[in-house]
CSV table of N, CA, C and O in Angstrom, one decimal:
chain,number,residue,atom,x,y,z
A,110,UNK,N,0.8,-1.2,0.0
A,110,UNK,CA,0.0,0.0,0.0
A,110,UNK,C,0.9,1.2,0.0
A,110,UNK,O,1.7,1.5,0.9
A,111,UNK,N,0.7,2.1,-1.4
A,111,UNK,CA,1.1,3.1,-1.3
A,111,UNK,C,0.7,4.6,0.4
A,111,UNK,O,-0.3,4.9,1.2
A,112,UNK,N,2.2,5.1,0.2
A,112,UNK,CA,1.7,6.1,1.2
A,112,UNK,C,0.4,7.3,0.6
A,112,UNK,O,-0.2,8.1,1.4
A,113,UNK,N,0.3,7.2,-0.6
A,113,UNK,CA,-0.6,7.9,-1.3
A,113,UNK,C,-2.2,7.9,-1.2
A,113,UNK,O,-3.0,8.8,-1.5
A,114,UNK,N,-2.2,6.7,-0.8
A,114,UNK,CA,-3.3,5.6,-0.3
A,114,UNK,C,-3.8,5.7,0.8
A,114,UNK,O,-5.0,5.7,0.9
A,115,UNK,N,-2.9,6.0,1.9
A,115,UNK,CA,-3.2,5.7,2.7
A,115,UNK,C,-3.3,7.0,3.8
A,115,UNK,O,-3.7,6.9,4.9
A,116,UNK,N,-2.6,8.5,3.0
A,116,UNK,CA,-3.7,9.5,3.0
A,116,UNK,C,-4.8,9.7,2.9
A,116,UNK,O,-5.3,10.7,3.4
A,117,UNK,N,-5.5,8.9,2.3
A,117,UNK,CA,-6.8,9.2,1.8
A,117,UNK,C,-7.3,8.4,2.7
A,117,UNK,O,-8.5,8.5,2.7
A,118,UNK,N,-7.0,7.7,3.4
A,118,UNK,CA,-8.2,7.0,4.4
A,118,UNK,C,-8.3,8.1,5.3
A,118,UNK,O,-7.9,9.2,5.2
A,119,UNK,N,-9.1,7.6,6.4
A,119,UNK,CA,-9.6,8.6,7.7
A,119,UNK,C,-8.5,7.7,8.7
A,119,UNK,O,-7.8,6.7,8.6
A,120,UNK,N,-8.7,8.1,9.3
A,120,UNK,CA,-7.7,7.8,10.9
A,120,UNK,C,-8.0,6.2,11.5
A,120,UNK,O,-7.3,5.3,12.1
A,121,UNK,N,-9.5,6.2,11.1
A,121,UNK,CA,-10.2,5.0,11.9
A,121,UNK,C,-10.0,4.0,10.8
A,121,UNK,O,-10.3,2.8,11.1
A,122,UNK,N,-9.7,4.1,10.0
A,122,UNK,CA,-9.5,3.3,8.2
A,122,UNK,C,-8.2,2.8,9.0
A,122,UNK,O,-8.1,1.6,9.1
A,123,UNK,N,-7.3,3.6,9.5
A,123,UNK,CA,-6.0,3.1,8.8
A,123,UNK,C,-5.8,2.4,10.4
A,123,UNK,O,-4.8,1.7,10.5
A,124,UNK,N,-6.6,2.7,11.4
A,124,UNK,CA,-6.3,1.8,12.5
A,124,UNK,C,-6.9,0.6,12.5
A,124,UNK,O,-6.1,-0.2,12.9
A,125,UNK,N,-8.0,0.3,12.1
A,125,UNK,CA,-8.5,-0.8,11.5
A,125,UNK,C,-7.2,-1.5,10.5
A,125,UNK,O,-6.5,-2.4,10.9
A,126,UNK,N,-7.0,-0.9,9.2
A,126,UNK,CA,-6.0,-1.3,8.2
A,126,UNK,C,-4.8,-1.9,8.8
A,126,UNK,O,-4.2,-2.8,8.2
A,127,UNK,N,-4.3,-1.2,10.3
A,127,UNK,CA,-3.1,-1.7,10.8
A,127,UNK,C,-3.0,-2.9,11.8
A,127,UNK,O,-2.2,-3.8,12.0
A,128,UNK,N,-4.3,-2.7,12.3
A,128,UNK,CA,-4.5,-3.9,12.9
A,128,UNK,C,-4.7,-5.7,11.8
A,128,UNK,O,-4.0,-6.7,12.2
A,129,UNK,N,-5.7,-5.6,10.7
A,129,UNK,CA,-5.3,-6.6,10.4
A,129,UNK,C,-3.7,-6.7,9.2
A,129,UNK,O,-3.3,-7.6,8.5
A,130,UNK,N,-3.3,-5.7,9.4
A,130,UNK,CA,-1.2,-6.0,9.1
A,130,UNK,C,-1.1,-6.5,9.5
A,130,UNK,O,-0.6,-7.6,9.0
A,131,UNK,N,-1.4,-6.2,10.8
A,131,UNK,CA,-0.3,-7.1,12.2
A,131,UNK,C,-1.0,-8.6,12.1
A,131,UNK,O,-0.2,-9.5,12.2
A,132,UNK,N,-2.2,-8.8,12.0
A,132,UNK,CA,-2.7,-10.0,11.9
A,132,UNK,C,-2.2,-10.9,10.8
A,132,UNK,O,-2.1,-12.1,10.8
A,133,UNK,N,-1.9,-10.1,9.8
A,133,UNK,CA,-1.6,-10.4,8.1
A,133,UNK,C,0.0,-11.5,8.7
A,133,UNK,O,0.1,-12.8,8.6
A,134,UNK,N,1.3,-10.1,9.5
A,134,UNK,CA,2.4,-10.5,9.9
A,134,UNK,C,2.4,-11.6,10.6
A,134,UNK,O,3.1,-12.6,10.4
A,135,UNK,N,1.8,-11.6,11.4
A,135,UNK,CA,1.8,-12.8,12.9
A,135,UNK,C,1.5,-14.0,11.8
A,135,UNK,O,2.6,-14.6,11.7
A,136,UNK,N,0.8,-14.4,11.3
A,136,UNK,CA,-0.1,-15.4,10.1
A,136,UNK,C,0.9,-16.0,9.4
A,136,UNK,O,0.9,-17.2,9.3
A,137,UNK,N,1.9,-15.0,8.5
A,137,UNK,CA,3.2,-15.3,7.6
A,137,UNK,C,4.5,-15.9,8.2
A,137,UNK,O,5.4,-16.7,7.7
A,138,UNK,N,4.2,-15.0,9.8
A,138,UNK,CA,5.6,-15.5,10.4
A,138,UNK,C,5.5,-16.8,10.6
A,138,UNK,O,6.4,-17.5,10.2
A,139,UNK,N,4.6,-17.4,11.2
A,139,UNK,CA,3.7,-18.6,11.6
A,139,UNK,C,4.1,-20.0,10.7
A,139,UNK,O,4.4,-21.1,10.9
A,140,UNK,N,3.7,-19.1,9.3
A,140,UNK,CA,3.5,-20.3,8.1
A,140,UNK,C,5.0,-20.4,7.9
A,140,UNK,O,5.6,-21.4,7.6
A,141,UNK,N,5.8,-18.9,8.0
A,141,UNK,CA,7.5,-19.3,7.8
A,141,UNK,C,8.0,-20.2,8.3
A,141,UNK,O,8.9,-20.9,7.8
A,142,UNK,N,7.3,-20.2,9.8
A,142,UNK,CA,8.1,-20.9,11.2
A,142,UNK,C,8.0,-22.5,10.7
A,142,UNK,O,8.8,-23.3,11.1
A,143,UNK,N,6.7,-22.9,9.9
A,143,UNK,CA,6.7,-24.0,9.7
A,143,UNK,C,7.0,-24.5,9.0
A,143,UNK,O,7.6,-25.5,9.3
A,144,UNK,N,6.8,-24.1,7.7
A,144,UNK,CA,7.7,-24.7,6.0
A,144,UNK,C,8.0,-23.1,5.4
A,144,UNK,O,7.2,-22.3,5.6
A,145,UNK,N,8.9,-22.8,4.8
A,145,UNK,CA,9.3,-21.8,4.2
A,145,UNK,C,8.2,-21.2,3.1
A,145,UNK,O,7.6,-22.1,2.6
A,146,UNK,N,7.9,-19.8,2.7
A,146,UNK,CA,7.2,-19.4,2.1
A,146,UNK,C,8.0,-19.3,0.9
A,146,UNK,O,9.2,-19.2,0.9
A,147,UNK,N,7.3,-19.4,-0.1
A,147,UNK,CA,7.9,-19.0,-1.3
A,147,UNK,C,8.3,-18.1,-2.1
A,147,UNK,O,9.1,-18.2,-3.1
A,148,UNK,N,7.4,-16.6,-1.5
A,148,UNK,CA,8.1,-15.6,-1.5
A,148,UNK,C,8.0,-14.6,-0.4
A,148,UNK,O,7.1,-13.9,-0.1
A,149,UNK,N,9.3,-14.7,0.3
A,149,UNK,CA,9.9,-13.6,1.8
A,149,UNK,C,9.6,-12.8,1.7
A,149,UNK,O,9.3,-12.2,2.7
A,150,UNK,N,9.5,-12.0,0.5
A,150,UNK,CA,9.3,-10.3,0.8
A,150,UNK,C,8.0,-9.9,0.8
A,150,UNK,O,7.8,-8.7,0.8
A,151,UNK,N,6.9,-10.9,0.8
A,151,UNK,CA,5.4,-10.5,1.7
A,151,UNK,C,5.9,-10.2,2.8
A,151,UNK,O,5.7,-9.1,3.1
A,152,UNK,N,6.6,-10.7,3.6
A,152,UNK,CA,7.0,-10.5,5.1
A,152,UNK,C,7.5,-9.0,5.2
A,152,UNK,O,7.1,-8.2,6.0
A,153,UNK,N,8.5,-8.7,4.3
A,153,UNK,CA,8.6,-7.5,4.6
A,153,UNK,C,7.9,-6.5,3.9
A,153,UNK,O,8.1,-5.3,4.2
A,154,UNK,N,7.1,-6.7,2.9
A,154,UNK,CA,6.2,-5.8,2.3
A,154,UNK,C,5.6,-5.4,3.3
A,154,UNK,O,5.5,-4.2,3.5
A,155,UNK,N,5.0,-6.3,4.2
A,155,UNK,CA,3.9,-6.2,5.2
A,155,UNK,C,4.4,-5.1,6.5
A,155,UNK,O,3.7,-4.2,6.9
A,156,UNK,N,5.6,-5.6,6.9
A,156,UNK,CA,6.5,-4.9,7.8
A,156,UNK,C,6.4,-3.3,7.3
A,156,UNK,O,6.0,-2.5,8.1
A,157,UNK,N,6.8,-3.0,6.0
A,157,UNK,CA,6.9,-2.0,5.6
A,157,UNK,C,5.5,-1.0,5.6
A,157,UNK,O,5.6,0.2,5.7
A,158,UNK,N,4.6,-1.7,5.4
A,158,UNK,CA,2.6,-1.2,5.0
A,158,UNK,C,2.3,-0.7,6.7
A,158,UNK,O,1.4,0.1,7.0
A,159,UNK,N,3.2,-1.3,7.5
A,159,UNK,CA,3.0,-1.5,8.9
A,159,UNK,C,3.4,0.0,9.5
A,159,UNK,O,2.6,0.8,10.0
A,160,UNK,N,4.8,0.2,9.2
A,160,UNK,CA,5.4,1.4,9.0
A,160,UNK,C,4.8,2.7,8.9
A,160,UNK,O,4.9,3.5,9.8
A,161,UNK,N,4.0,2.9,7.6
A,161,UNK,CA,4.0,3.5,6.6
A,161,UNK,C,2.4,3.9,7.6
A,161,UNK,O,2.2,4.9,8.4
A,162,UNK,N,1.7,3.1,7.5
A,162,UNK,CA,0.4,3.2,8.6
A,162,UNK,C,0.7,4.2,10.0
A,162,UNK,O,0.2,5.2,10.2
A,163,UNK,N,1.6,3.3,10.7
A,163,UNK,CA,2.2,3.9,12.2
A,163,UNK,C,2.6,5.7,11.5
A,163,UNK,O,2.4,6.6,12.3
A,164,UNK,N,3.1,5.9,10.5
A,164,UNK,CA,3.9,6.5,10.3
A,164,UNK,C,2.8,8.0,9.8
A,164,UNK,O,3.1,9.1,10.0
A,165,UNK,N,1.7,7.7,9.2
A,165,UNK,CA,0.7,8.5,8.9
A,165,UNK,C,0.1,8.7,10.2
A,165,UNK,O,0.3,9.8,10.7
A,166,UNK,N,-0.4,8.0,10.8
A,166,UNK,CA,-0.7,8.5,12.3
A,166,UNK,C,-0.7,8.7,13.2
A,166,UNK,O,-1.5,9.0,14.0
A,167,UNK,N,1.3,8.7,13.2
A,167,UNK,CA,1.7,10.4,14.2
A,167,UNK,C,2.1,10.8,13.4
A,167,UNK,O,3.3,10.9,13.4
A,168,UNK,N,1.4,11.3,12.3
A,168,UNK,CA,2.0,13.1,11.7
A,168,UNK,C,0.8,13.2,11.5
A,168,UNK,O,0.7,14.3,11.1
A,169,UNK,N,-0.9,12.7,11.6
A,169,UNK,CA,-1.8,13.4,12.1
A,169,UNK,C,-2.0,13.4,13.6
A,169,UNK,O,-3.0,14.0,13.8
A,170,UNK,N,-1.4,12.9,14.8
A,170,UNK,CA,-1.5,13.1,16.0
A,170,UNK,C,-0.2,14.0,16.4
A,170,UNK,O,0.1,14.1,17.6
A,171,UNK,N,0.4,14.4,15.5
A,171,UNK,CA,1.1,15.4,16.0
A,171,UNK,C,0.5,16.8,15.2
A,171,UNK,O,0.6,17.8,15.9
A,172,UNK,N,-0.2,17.1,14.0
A,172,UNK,CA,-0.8,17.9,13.3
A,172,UNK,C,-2.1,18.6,14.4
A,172,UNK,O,-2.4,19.8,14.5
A,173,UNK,N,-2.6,17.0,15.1
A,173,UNK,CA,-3.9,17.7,15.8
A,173,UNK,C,-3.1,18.4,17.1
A,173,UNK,O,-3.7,19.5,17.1
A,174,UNK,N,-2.3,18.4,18.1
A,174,UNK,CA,-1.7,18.8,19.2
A,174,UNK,C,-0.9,20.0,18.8
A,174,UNK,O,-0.4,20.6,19.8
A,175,UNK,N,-0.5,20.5,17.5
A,175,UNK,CA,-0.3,21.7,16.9
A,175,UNK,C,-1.6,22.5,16.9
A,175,UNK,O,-1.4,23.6,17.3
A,176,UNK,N,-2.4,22.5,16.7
A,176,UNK,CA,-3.6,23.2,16.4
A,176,UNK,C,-4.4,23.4,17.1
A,176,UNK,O,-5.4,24.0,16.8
């Protein structure tokens, strides 16, 4: 998910959105732990969407405590 993207949601979109990340992550790690995935960089794609999420919503929870 683009950061582009993920402006355009509302606050409660992307807390919802990050929560099932984290679900998405815990799920891949799981399936790694057991037989190897066939392609690893879902794991860090995910990691990164994870980021990107966290990362939009403290620069609107620092935007609202300015104002």
């Amino acid at each position: 998910m683009k950061i582009t993207e993920i402006k355009e949601l509302t606050s409660k979109e992307i807390v919802e959105r990050l929560q099932s990340e984290k679900e998405t992550l815990v799920r891949l790690r799981l399936n790694h732990a057991v037989s190897p995935l066939e392609n690893t960089n879902k794991l860090r794609e995910s990691k990164q969407t994870i980021a990107r999420l966290n990362t939009v919503l403290r620069e609107r929870e620092l935007n609202e405590n300015q104002n």
